[in-house]
PDB file of C-alpha atoms in Angstrom:
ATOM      1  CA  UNK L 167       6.041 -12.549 -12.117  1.00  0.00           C
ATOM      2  CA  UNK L 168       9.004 -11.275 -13.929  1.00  0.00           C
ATOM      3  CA  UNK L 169       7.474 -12.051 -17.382  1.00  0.00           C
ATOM      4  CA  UNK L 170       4.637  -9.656 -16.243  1.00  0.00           C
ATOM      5  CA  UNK L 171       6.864  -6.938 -14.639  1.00  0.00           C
ATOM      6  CA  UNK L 172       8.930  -6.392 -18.096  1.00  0.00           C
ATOM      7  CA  UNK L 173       5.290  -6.218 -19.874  1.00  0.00           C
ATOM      8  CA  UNK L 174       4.267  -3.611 -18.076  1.00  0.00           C
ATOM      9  CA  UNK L 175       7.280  -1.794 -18.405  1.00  0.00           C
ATOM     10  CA  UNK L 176       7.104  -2.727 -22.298  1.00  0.00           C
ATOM     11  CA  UNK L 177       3.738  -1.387 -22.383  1.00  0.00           C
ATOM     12  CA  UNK L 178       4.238   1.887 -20.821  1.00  0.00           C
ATOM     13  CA  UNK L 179       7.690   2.677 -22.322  1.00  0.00           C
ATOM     14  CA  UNK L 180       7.665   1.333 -26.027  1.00  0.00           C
ATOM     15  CA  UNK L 181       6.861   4.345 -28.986  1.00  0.00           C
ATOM     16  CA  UNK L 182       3.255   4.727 -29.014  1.00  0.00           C
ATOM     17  CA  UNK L 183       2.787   2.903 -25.596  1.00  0.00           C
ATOM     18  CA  UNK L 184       0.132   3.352 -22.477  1.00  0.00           C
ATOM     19  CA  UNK L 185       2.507   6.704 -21.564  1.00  0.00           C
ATOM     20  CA  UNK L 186       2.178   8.649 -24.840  1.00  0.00           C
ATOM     21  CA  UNK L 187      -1.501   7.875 -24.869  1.00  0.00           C
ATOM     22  CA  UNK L 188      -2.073   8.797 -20.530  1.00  0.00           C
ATOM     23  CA  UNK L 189      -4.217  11.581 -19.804  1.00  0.00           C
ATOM     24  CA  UNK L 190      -4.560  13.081 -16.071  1.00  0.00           C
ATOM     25  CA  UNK L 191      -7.517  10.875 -14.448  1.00  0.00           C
ATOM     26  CA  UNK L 192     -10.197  11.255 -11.366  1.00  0.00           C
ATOM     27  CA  UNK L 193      -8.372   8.464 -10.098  1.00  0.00           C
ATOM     28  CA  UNK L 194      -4.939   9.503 -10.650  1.00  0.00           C
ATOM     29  CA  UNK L 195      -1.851   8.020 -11.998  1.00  0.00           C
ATOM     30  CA  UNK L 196      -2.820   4.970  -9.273  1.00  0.00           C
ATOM     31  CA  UNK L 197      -5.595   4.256 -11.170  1.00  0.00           C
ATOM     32  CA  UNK L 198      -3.742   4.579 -14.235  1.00  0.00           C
ATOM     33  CA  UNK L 199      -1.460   2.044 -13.604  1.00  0.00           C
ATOM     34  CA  UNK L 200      -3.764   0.194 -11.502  1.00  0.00           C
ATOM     35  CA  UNK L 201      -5.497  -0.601 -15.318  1.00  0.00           C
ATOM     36  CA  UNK L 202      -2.336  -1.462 -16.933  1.00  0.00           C
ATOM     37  CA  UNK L 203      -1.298  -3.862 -14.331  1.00  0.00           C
ATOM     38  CA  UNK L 204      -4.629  -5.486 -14.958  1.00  0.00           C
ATOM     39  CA  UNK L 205      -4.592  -5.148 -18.787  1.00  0.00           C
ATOM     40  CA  UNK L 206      -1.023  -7.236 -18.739  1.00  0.00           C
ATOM     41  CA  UNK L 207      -2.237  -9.736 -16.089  1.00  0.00           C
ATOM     42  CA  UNK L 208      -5.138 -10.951 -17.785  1.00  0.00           C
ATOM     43  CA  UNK L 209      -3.348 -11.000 -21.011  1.00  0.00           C
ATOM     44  CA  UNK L 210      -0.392 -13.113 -19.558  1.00  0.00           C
ATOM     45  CA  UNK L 211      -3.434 -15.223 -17.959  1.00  0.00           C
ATOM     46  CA  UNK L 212      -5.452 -15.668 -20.808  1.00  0.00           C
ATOM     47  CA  UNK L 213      -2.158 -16.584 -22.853  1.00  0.00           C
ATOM     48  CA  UNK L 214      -0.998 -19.128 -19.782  1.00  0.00           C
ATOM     49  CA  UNK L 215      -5.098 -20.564 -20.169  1.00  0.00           C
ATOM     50  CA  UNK L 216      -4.766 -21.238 -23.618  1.00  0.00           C
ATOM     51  CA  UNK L 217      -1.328 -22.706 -23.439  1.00  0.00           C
ATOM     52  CA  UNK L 218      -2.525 -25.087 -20.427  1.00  0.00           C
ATOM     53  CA  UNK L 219      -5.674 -26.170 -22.678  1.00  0.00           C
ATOM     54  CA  UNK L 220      -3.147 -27.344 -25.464  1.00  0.00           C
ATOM     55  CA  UNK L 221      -1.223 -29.574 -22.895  1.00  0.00           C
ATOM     56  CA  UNK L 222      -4.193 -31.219 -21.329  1.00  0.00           C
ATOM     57  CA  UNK L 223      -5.970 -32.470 -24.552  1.00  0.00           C
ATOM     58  CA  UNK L 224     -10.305 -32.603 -23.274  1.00  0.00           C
ATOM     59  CA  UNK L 225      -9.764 -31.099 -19.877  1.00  0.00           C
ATOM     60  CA  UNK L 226     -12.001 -28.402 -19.314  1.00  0.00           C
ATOM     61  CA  UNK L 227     -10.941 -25.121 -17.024  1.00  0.00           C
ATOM     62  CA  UNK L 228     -13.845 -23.537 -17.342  1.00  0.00           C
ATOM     63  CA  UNK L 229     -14.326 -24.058 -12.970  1.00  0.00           C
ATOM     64  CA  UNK L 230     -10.831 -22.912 -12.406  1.00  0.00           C
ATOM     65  CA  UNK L 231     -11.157 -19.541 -10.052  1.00  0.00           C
ATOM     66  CA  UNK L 232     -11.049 -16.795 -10.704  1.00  0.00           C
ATOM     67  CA  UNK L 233      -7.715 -14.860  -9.800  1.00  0.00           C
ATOM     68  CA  UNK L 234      -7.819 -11.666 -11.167  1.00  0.00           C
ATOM     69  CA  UNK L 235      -9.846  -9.659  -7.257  1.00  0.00           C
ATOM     70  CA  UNK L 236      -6.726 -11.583  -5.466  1.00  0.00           C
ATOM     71  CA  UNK L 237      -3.914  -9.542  -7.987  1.00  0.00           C
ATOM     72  CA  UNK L 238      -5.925  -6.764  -7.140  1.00  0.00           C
ATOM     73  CA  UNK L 239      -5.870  -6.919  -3.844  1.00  0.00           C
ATOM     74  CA  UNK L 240      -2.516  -7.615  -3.494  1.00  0.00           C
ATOM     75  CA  UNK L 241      -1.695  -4.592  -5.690  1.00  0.00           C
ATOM     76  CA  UNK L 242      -3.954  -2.533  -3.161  1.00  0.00           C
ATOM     77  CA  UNK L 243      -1.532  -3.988  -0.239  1.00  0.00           C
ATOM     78  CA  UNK L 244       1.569  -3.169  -1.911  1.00  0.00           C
ATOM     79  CA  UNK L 245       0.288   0.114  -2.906  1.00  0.00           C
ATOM     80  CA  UNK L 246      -0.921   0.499   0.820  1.00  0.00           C
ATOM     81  CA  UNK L 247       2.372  -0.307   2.405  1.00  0.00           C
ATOM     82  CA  UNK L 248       4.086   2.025   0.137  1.00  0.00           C
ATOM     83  CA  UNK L 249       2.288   4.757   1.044  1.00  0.00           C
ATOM     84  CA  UNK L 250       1.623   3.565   5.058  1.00  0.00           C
ATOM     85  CA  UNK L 251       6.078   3.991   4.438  1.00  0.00           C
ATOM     86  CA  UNK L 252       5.877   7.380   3.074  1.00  0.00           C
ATOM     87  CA  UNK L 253       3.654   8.424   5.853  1.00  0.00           C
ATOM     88  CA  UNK L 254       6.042   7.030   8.169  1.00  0.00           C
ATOM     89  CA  UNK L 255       9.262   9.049   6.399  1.00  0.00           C
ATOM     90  CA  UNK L 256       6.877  12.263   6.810  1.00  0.00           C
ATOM     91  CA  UNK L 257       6.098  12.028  10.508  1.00  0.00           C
ATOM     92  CA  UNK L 258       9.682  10.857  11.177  1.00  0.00           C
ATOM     93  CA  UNK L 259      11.171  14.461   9.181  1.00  0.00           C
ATOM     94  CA  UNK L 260       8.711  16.318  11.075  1.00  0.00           C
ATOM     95  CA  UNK L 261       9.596  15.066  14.268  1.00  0.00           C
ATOM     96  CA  UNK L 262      13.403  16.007  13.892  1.00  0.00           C
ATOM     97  CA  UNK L 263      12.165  19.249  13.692  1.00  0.00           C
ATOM     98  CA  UNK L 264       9.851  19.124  16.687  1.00  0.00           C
ATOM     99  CA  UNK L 265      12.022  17.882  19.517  1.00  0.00           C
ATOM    100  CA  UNK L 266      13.091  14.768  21.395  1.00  0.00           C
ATOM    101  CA  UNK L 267       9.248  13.814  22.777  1.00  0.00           C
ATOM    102  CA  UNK L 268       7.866  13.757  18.987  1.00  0.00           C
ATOM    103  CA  UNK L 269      11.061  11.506  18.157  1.00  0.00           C
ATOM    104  CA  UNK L 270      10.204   8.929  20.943  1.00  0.00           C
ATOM    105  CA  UNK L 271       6.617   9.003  19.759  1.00  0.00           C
ATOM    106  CA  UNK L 272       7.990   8.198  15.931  1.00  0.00           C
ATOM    107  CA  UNK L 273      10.153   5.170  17.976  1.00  0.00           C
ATOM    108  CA  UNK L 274       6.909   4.125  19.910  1.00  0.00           C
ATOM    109  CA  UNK L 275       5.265   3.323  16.784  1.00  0.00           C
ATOM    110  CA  UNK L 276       8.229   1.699  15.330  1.00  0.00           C
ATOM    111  CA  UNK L 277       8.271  -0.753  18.352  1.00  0.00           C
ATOM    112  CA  UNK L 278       4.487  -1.767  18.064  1.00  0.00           C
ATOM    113  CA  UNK L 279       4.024  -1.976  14.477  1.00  0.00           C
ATOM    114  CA  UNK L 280       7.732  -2.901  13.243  1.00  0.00           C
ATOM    115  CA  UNK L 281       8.870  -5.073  15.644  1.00  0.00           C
ATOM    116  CA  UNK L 282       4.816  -6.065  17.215  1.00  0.00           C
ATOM    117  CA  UNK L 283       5.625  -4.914  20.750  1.00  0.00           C
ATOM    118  CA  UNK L 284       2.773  -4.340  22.825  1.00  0.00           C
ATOM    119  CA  UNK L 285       3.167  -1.321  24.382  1.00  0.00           C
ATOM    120  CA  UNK L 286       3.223  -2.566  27.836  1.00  0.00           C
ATOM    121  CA  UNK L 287       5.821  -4.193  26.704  1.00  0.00           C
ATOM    122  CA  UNK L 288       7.630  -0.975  25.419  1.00  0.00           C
ATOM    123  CA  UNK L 289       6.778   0.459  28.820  1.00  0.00           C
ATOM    124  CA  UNK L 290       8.362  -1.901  30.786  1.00  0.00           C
ATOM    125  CA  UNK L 291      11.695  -1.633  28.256  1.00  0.00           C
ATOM    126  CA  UNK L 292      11.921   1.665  28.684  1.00  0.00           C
ATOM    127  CA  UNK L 293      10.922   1.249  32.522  1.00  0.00           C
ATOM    128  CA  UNK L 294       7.844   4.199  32.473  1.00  0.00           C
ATOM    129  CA  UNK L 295       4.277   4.219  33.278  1.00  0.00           C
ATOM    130  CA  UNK L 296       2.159   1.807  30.666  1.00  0.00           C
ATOM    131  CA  UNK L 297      -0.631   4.726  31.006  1.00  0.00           C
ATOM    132  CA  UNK L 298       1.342   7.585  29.945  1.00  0.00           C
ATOM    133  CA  UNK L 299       3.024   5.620  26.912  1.00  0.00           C
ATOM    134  CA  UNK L 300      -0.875   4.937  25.657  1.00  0.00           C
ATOM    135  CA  UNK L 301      -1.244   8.505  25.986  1.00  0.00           C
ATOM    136  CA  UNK L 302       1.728   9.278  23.728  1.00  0.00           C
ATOM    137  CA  UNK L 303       1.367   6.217  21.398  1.00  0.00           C
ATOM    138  CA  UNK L 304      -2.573   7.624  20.692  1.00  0.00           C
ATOM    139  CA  UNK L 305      -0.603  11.071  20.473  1.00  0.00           C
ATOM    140  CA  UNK L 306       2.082   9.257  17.948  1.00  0.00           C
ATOM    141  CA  UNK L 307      -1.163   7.501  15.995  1.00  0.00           C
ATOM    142  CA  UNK L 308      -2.470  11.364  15.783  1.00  0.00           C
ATOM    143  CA  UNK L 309       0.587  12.433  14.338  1.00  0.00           C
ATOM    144  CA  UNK L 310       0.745   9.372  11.816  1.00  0.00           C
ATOM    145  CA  UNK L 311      -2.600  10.087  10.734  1.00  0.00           C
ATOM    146  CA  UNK L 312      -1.892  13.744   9.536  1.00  0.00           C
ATOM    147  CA  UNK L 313       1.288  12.644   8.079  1.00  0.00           C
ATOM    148  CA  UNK L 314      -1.138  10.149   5.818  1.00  0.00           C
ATOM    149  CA  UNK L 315      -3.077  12.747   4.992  1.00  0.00           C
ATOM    150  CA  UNK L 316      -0.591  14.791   3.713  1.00  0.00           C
ATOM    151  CA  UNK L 317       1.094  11.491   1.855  1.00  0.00           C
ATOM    152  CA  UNK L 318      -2.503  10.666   0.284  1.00  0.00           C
ATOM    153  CA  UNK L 319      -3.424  14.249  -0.439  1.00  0.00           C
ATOM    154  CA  UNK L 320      -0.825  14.630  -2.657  1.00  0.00           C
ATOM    155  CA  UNK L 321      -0.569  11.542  -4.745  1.00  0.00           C
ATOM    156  CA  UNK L 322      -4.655  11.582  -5.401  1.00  0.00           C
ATOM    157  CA  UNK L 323      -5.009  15.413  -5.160  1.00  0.00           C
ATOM    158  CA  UNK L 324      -8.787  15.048  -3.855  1.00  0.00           C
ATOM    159  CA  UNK L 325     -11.348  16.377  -2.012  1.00  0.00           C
ATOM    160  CA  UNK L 326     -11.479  16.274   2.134  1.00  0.00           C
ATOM    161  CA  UNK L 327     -14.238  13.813   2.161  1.00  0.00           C
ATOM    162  CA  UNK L 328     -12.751  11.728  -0.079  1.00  0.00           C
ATOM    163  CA  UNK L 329      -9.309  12.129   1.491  1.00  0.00           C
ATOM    164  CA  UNK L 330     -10.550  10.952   5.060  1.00  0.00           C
ATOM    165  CA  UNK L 331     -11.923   7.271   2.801  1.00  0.00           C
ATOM    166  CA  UNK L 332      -9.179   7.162   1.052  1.00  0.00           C
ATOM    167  CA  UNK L 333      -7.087   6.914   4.233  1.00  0.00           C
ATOM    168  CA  UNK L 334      -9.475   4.381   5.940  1.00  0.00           C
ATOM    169  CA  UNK L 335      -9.378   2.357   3.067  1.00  0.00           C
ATOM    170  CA  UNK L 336      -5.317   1.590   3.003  1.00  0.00           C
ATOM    171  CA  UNK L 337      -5.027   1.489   6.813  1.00  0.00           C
ATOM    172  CA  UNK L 338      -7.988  -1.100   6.249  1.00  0.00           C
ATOM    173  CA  UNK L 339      -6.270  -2.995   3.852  1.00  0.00           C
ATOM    174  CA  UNK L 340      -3.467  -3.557   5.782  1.00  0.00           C
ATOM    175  CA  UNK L 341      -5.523  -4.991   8.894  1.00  0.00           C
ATOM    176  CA  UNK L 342      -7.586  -7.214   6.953  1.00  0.00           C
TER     177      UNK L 342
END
């Protein structure tokens, strides 16, 4: 993993490299680095394939599976939390400015998803009515929500549509 990490950095940053030659795309600079993640990956795979052949002299890999969806995916996640983390720094500055309630609604969604409280759970810690804190915790998920928007809409600068997928689609990688 470190072998990969300092080609990717060797690739973007050397004269002449993946920077000099980058050009703003549909996908963003994600998607940019998304490809040379992927580039480097299967290079360092296709040199660890060949090197494995040499050692085992007549043993075919051609049935060995393919792991190239499972880097991506777990590039997706990372990429996911990342930005699920941003979203969370967002709602959390906006909530200094809007008062105590929006700061206990930032702290109800650090309980359930941080620490995996249910929130009847939280309720009963901070002894209140379990009804009311669904109320705010759907309020807090609300407020969440338009901080990912904000988080997404400015890293892939898209359209509304595509903004409201986009969204689903990290909040969906992180459940599944």
């Amino acid at each position: 993993m470190d072998d990969a990490v300092q080609e990717v950095f060797v690739a973007c940053f050397r004269e002449g490299g993946v920077l000099a030659r980058a050009r703003p795309e549909p996908g963003g600079f994600r998607a940019f680095l998304f490809g040379v993640i992927r580039n480097v990956a299967l290079h360092l795979e296709r040199t660890r394939a060949r090197r494995d052949r040499k050692q085992e002299v007549g043993v075919a890999d051609r049935d060995a599976p393919d792991e190239e969806p499972s880097a991506s995916r777990a590039y997706d996640r990372a990429y996911a939390r990342a930005v699920m983390q941003e979203a969370a720094r967002v709602m959390a500055a906006r909530a200094q400015v809007a008062g105590t309630a929006a700061r206990r609604r930032v702290e109800i969604l650090r309980l359930r998803f941080q620490e995996g409280l249910p929130i009847r759970e939280i309720a009963r810690l901070w002894q209140c009515d379990a009804i009311e804190l669904h109320r705010e915790h759907a309020k807090a998920a609300r407020e969440f929500k338009s901080a990912l928007r904000i988080v997404v809409g400015l890293s892939e600068r898209c359209a509304p549509d595509r903004l409201e997928q986009e969204c689903k689609r990290l909040l969906d990688l992180l459940a599944g």
